[in-house]
Short mmCIF file of C-alpha atoms in Angstrom, two decimals:
data_model
loop_
_atom_site.label_atom_id
_atom_site.label_comp_id
_atom_site.label_asym_id
_atom_site.label_seq_id
_atom_site.Cartn_x
_atom_site.Cartn_y
_atom_site.Cartn_z
CA UNK A 199 -50.22 89.49 22.48
CA UNK A 200 -46.65 90.02 23.66
CA UNK A 201 -46.91 87.03 25.98
CA UNK A 202 -48.29 84.93 23.13
CA UNK A 203 -45.34 85.87 20.91
CA UNK A 204 -42.89 84.99 23.69
CA UNK A 205 -44.59 81.61 24.02
CA UNK A 206 -44.28 80.97 20.29
CA UNK A 207 -40.59 81.95 20.35
CA UNK A 208 -40.06 79.61 23.29
CA UNK A 209 -41.76 76.76 21.36
CA UNK A 210 -39.43 77.45 18.44
CA UNK A 211 -36.30 77.44 20.63
CA UNK A 212 -37.23 74.43 22.79
CA UNK A 213 -38.39 72.39 19.81
CA UNK A 214 -35.14 72.99 17.97
CA UNK A 215 -32.96 72.39 21.04
CA UNK A 216 -34.69 69.11 21.95
CA UNK A 217 -34.40 67.77 18.41
CA UNK A 218 -30.75 68.80 18.15
CA UNK A 219 -29.91 67.06 21.44
CA UNK A 220 -31.61 63.84 20.39
CA UNK A 221 -29.70 63.98 17.12
CA UNK A 222 -26.43 63.11 18.87
CA UNK A 223 -27.88 59.72 19.83
CA UNK A 224 -29.70 58.99 16.58
CA UNK A 225 -27.08 60.16 14.07
CA UNK A 226 -25.32 56.76 13.76
CA UNK A 227 -28.64 55.26 12.67
CA UNK A 228 -29.09 58.16 10.24
CA UNK A 229 -25.71 57.31 8.70
CA UNK A 230 -26.81 53.69 8.35
CA UNK A 231 -30.17 54.71 6.89
CA UNK A 232 -28.55 56.99 4.31
CA UNK A 233 -26.12 54.29 3.17
CA UNK A 234 -28.82 51.62 2.92
CA UNK A 235 -31.12 53.96 0.97
CA UNK A 236 -28.35 54.75 -1.53
CA UNK A 237 -27.38 51.10 -1.93
CA UNK A 238 -28.31 49.75 -5.37
CA UNK A 239 -29.38 53.16 -6.67
CA UNK A 240 -30.89 52.82 -10.17
CA UNK A 241 -29.84 49.19 -10.33
CA UNK A 242 -32.22 46.27 -10.80
CA UNK A 243 -32.67 44.11 -7.74
CA UNK A 244 -30.12 41.29 -7.68
CA UNK A 245 -27.72 43.03 -10.08
CA UNK A 246 -25.50 44.62 -7.40
CA UNK A 247 -23.66 43.39 -4.30
CA UNK A 248 -25.42 44.14 -1.03
CA UNK A 249 -22.69 45.72 1.06
CA UNK A 250 -25.09 46.48 3.90
CA UNK A 251 -27.28 43.47 4.71
CA UNK A 252 -29.20 45.07 7.59
CA UNK A 253 -28.88 47.86 10.13
CA UNK A 254 -26.75 45.88 12.60
CA UNK A 255 -24.42 44.66 9.87
CA UNK A 256 -24.13 48.22 8.55
CA UNK A 257 -23.22 49.58 11.99
CA UNK A 258 -20.46 47.00 12.37
CA UNK A 259 -19.17 47.47 8.82
CA UNK A 260 -19.05 51.25 9.00
CA UNK A 261 -17.39 51.13 12.42
CA UNK A 262 -14.73 48.75 11.07
CA UNK A 263 -13.98 50.52 7.78
CA UNK A 264 -14.62 54.18 8.64
CA UNK A 265 -13.83 53.98 12.35
CA UNK A 266 -16.21 54.72 15.21
CA UNK A 267 -16.19 58.41 14.31
CA UNK A 268 -17.50 57.38 10.90
CA UNK A 269 -20.82 56.60 12.61
CA UNK A 270 -21.12 60.28 13.49
CA UNK A 271 -20.47 61.64 10.00
CA UNK A 272 -22.55 64.69 9.19
CA UNK A 273 -23.38 65.26 12.87
CA UNK A 274 -22.96 69.05 12.77
CA UNK A 275 -25.15 69.30 9.67
CA UNK A 276 -27.70 66.94 11.25
CA UNK A 277 -27.91 69.06 14.40
CA UNK A 278 -28.28 72.22 12.31
CA UNK A 279 -31.04 70.59 10.27
CA UNK A 280 -32.95 69.34 13.30
CA UNK A 281 -32.70 72.72 15.02
CA UNK A 282 -33.93 74.57 11.93
CA UNK A 283 -36.56 72.12 10.69
CA UNK A 284 -38.13 71.19 14.03
CA UNK A 285 -37.76 74.68 15.42
CA UNK A 286 -39.71 76.11 12.48
CA UNK A 287 -42.13 73.15 12.34
CA UNK A 288 -43.10 73.28 16.02
CA UNK A 289 -43.02 77.07 16.15
CA UNK A 290 -45.20 77.35 13.04
CA UNK A 291 -47.68 74.81 14.41
CA UNK A 292 -47.90 76.73 17.68
CA UNK A 293 -48.49 79.93 15.69
CA UNK A 294 -51.23 78.32 13.55
CA UNK A 295 -52.78 76.90 16.72
CA UNK A 296 -52.82 80.35 18.32
CA UNK A 297 -54.52 81.79 15.23
CA UNK A 298 -57.27 79.20 15.55
CA UNK A 299 -56.46 77.13 12.47
CA UNK A 300 -56.65 73.88 14.46
CA UNK A 301 -60.24 74.48 15.66
CA UNK A 302 -63.60 74.19 13.95
CA UNK A 303 -66.22 76.94 13.80
CA UNK A 304 -67.47 75.94 17.22
CA UNK A 305 -64.06 76.52 18.76
CA UNK A 306 -63.35 72.84 19.36
CA UNK A 307 -60.09 71.16 18.37
CA UNK A 308 -60.57 69.56 14.95
CA UNK A 309 -58.43 66.48 14.11
CA UNK A 310 -58.61 67.31 10.40
CA UNK A 311 -57.57 70.92 10.95
CA UNK A 312 -54.77 69.82 13.29
CA UNK A 313 -53.41 67.42 10.68
CA UNK A 314 -53.59 70.09 7.96
CA UNK A 315 -51.83 72.60 10.21
CA UNK A 316 -49.18 70.01 11.06
CA UNK A 317 -48.58 69.28 7.39
CA UNK A 318 -48.30 73.00 6.58
CA UNK A 319 -45.90 73.54 9.49
CA UNK A 320 -43.86 70.54 8.32
CA UNK A 321 -43.59 72.00 4.82
CA UNK A 322 -42.26 75.27 6.25
CA UNK A 323 -39.69 73.43 8.33
CA UNK A 324 -38.58 71.30 5.39
CA UNK A 325 -37.96 74.34 3.18
CA UNK A 326 -35.97 76.20 5.85
CA UNK A 327 -33.89 73.14 6.79
CA UNK A 328 -33.30 71.83 3.27
CA UNK A 329 -29.74 73.17 2.74
CA UNK A 330 -28.63 71.56 6.01
CA UNK A 331 -30.27 68.25 5.05
CA UNK A 332 -28.55 68.39 1.66
CA UNK A 333 -25.13 68.70 3.29
CA UNK A 334 -26.00 66.10 5.96
CA UNK A 335 -26.93 63.52 3.33
CA UNK A 336 -23.80 64.08 1.28
CA UNK A 337 -21.48 63.94 4.29
CA UNK A 338 -23.13 60.78 5.63
CA UNK A 339 -22.78 59.08 2.23
CA UNK A 340 -19.01 59.65 2.12
CA UNK A 341 -17.06 56.58 3.14
CA UNK A 342 -14.04 54.39 2.51
CA UNK A 343 -14.02 53.18 -1.11
CA UNK A 344 -14.54 49.54 -0.15
CA UNK A 345 -17.99 50.26 1.36
CA UNK A 346 -18.97 53.31 -0.73
CA UNK A 347 -22.50 53.52 -2.11
CA UNK A 348 -24.00 56.36 -4.12
CA UNK A 349 -22.12 59.34 -5.52
CA UNK A 350 -19.18 60.54 -3.40
CA UNK A 351 -19.09 64.35 -3.20
CA UNK A 352 -15.99 64.51 -0.97
CA UNK A 353 -17.00 67.60 1.00
CA UNK A 354 -14.70 68.48 3.87
CA UNK A 355 -17.24 69.94 6.27
CA UNK A 356 -20.50 71.83 6.60
CA UNK A 357 -19.20 75.30 5.74
CA UNK A 358 -17.04 74.19 2.82
CA UNK A 359 -19.89 72.03 1.50
CA UNK A 360 -22.32 74.94 1.54
CA UNK A 361 -19.80 77.21 -0.18
CA UNK A 362 -18.90 74.58 -2.78
CA UNK A 363 -22.55 73.90 -3.62
CA UNK A 364 -23.27 77.63 -3.86
CA UNK A 365 -20.27 78.27 -6.15
CA UNK A 366 -21.00 75.31 -8.43
CA UNK A 367 -24.80 75.36 -8.52
CA UNK A 368 -25.87 78.83 -7.38
CA UNK A 369 -28.25 79.75 -4.58
CA UNK A 370 -30.97 77.42 -5.88
CA UNK A 371 -28.48 74.55 -5.67
CA UNK A 372 -28.70 74.79 -1.87
CA UNK A 373 -32.36 73.82 -2.17
CA UNK A 374 -31.81 70.96 -4.60
CA UNK A 375 -33.95 68.03 -3.48
CA UNK A 376 -36.43 70.17 -1.54
CA UNK A 377 -39.26 68.80 -3.72
CA UNK A 378 -38.64 65.43 -2.07
CA UNK A 379 -38.15 66.87 1.42
CA UNK A 380 -41.41 68.83 1.59
CA UNK A 381 -43.79 65.85 1.12
CA UNK A 382 -41.51 63.78 3.38
CA UNK A 383 -41.91 66.12 6.35
CA UNK A 384 -45.55 66.96 5.56
CA UNK A 385 -46.53 63.28 5.62
CA UNK A 386 -44.45 62.63 8.75
CA UNK A 387 -45.96 65.58 10.62
CA UNK A 388 -49.50 64.68 9.59
CA UNK A 389 -49.02 61.04 10.60
CA UNK A 390 -47.55 62.03 13.96
CA UNK A 391 -50.38 64.40 14.81
CA UNK A 392 -53.01 61.96 13.57
CA UNK A 393 -51.79 59.12 15.80
CA UNK A 394 -50.09 60.61 18.86
CA UNK A 395 -53.20 61.54 20.85
CA UNK A 396 -54.87 58.24 19.98
CA UNK A 397 -51.78 56.31 21.05
CA UNK A 398 -51.63 58.16 24.37
CA UNK A 399 -55.29 57.44 24.99
CA UNK A 400 -54.71 53.76 24.25
CA UNK A 401 -51.89 53.66 26.81
CA UNK A 402 -54.15 55.31 29.40
CA UNK A 403 -57.03 52.92 28.65
CA UNK A 404 -54.74 49.91 29.06
CA UNK A 405 -53.52 51.38 32.39
CA UNK A 406 -49.90 50.48 31.68
CA UNK A 407 -48.81 53.54 33.69
CA UNK A 408 -50.52 56.03 35.97
CA UNK A 409 -52.47 58.56 33.89
CA UNK A 410 -50.26 61.51 34.94
CA UNK A 411 -46.93 59.71 34.34
CA UNK A 412 -44.48 61.03 31.76
CA UNK A 413 -44.23 57.44 30.54
CA UNK A 414 -47.68 57.80 28.97
CA UNK A 415 -46.36 60.45 26.59
CA UNK A 416 -43.20 58.46 25.94
CA UNK A 417 -45.10 55.27 25.10
CA UNK A 418 -47.58 57.18 22.97
CA UNK A 419 -44.75 58.86 21.10
CA UNK A 420 -43.00 55.56 20.44
CA UNK A 421 -46.22 54.01 19.12
CA UNK A 422 -46.89 57.08 16.98
CA UNK A 423 -43.37 56.94 15.55
CA UNK A 424 -44.14 53.57 13.96
CA UNK A 425 -46.88 55.19 11.88
CA UNK A 426 -44.55 58.08 11.02
CA UNK A 427 -41.80 55.76 9.77
CA UNK A 428 -44.16 53.61 7.69
CA UNK A 429 -45.75 56.58 5.94
CA UNK A 430 -42.58 58.65 5.55
CA UNK A 431 -40.03 56.07 4.37
CA UNK A 432 -40.89 56.06 0.63
CA UNK A 433 -40.52 59.84 0.56
CA UNK A 434 -37.34 59.53 2.63
CA UNK A 435 -35.72 57.25 0.03
CA UNK A 436 -36.62 59.65 -2.78
CA UNK A 437 -35.37 62.64 -0.78
CA UNK A 438 -32.03 61.01 0.08
CA UNK A 439 -31.34 60.09 -3.54
CA UNK A 440 -32.32 63.51 -4.87
CA UNK A 441 -30.02 65.19 -2.36
CA UNK A 442 -27.02 62.96 -3.01
CA UNK A 443 -27.18 62.67 -6.79
CA UNK A 444 -24.44 64.18 -8.97
CA UNK A 445 -25.55 67.21 -10.95
CA UNK A 446 -24.78 67.89 -14.62
CA UNK A 447 -24.73 71.28 -16.29
CA UNK A 448 -28.52 71.53 -16.43
CA UNK A 449 -29.22 69.79 -13.13
CA UNK A 450 -31.31 66.94 -14.51
CA UNK A 451 -33.27 64.99 -11.91
CA UNK A 452 -36.05 63.36 -13.93
CA UNK A 453 -34.02 60.25 -14.76
CA UNK A 454 -33.46 59.64 -11.04
CA UNK A 455 -37.16 59.82 -10.28
CA UNK A 456 -37.94 57.51 -13.21
CA UNK A 457 -35.27 55.15 -11.91
CA UNK A 458 -37.05 54.90 -8.56
CA UNK A 459 -40.25 53.87 -10.33
CA UNK A 460 -38.35 51.32 -12.43
CA UNK A 461 -36.77 49.90 -9.30
CA UNK A 462 -40.21 49.48 -7.74
CA UNK A 463 -39.57 51.70 -4.72
CA UNK A 464 -42.60 53.91 -5.34
#
């Protein structure tokens, strides 16, 4: 039992560390994604200027107006989020797996049970990491006025942002937008688990690499990520807008959700 607990703790630590390390490379694209998702918020299509035409244009524009460091805005919050969310998600999945939740009554691995366990683990990770994702989104949205999209919160850093949100909105304010984050991560986790093994098997069947090569896992992961992005993006847009929205005295969010429907995003 002790060895099993150590293994689960190691899964938690390694999962969080790996995700945090990858975040350094992917954060510029996260900045671009956040800006593009906030562009035209609650505006009818064609009624607003498109500052960011595509990802490559956005990278160049942000680098020119905000400087190269502008492409790494919110990096500390992003690393914190990835460490918390993926650490809890992978650790929780390992724990559920050890308890037998991923197997059927005959003791065999069940795809349906694995997907359900992955979704549950994703929900846990999303809740724990939500305050960090809130700050990450707001910091990444901040930019020079000429290319600004969405509400500008003007936080100065991770710690000051957390303190400001807590003082202005209370402890529950740190979890504002979590209702969009939970289905986002649940769907992403379920899609990943549902497609990863199949993608790896496809790579093996096609004999692109030797069956024991690490490239099999890499190729399978890249193929699986396509399914993750397709299924998760609508929830990602909703989550980003909920996190970045300005908050009035009663914290209304319904009009933002209705606006997404009116805009035809969901």
